[in-house]
Amino acid sequence: MDAQCSPHTKVFVQRDFTDGISVRFQTRYPPELEGRIDRSTYERTINKINEMFAEAESLGSKTYCESCFACMSAYIALTCMDTLYEKTLKKVRHYLEEQNQNIFMPRGVMLIDPAERGLRILEIDISSVETPQQPGC
Amino acid sequence: RAGIQAKTKMAKAVRRWEVFPGKNKFYCNGRIMMARQAGVFYLTCALIIVTSGLFFAFDCVYLAQNVTPTIPAIGGALFIFVMATLLRTSFSDPGVIPRASTDEAAEMERQQAVNSSPPGSYRPPPRTKEVVIKGQVIKLKYCFTCKIFRPPRASHCSLCDNCVERFDHHCPWVGNCVGRRNYRYFYLFILSLSLLCIYIFACALTNLIL
């Protein structure tokens, strides 16, 4: 990779469309994380995120009740409460913050919340400052 | 999301709507998001409010006394529903996809250069990416303005200069695009407006007959 001389390497994890257009990210381990984050930790994080989105997009009685109630109130109730999907987006953000804080940032890796990128990609920021043997940068 | 804060290294934190690259206009500290030309929206509001106002002022007064007072009640509820859904449609984000960061765009350019044949021509071919969705091969188109591969059913609105998820159309009457995130409100607006029209017509007719 010609990104050896830049201070950051970025990996873009694309959406996994094999099961339809629901929000799911590919769990394939990026080779750039070799030596920093082990495979199981990474896969666990991605799977947890995929699980949270799957739960948000599931159709249950809670979603029906929420939608009907919001509709009856001419959607004025939505100014006061968050929908299940919005709550899930917040959950994903907190989870990623916590994971970044505890696991990824101490190793020079940062996961960017996919909501910041329109749920298209999950961006991984890898800082190269821990590899001092790179010449002339 | 229009109101998400992006902290820069400088002292002042910049809100995303303040540096929004599209042609949308923002009001109320980023809570309201509309298209650039919103004149027709005010016309829509005026038409609905004036017609309903006349209905309440004249027909309702007569019909409430002579038929039943629930007539203005139902009319009022319908009117509130119409206005609420209209405002939700006009003021909310239709599902704008944020543009790619410069890093992401550079990475895609690099991948494109690697994948295409050795440098014989300098004109880059129209870019598509194929993905397999539940066994079917779908081509994702590349948006040159937003520098992203559009998800399926997303489209670029030239009036607002944004890619919008599940883009339906840009509605000048509502002063905004209609896409995934405000489709429900738009549909209910159209439905309730039709009901309101029929209701007002029926009541006016009743008033004339009686």
Coordinates of C-alpha atoms in Angstrom, one line a residue, chain A residues 13-27 50 118-121, chain B residues 129-140 149-153 165:
Chain A
V13 CA -15.9 -1.5 5.1
Q14 CA -18.7 -1.7 2.6
R15 CA -22.3 -2.8 3.1
D16 CA -23.1 -6.5 2.9
F17 CA -26.0 -6.8 0.5
T18 CA -26.2 -10.6 0.3
D19 CA -29.3 -10.7 2.5
G20 CA -31.2 -7.8 0.9
I21 CA -31.0 -4.1 1.4
S22 CA -31.2 -4.1 5.2
V23 CA -28.3 -2.4 6.9
R24 CA -25.4 -4.9 7.4
F25 CA -21.7 -4.4 7.1
Q26 CA -19.2 -6.9 5.7
T27 CA -17.5 -8.9 8.4
N50 CA -25.2 -5.7 12.5
G118 CA -25.0 7.9 5.6
L119 CA -24.9 4.2 6.6
R120 CA -23.0 3.4 3.4
I121 CA -19.6 2.4 4.9
Chain B
K129 CA -20.1 -1.1 -9.3
E130 CA -21.8 -4.5 -9.3
V131 CA -23.2 -5.9 -6.1
V132 CA -25.1 -9.1 -5.5
I133 CA -28.3 -8.5 -3.6
K134 CA -30.0 -11.8 -2.6
G135 CA -28.6 -13.5 -5.6
Q136 CA -29.4 -10.8 -8.1
V137 CA -26.7 -8.7 -9.7
I138 CA -27.5 -4.9 -9.3
K139 CA -25.3 -2.2 -10.8
L140 CA -24.6 0.8 -8.5
F149 CA -21.6 4.8 -5.4
R150 CA -25.3 5.4 -4.9
P151 CA -27.1 2.6 -2.9
P152 CA -29.9 1.0 -4.8
R153 CA -32.9 3.3 -5.4
E165 CA -32.0 7.7 -0.6

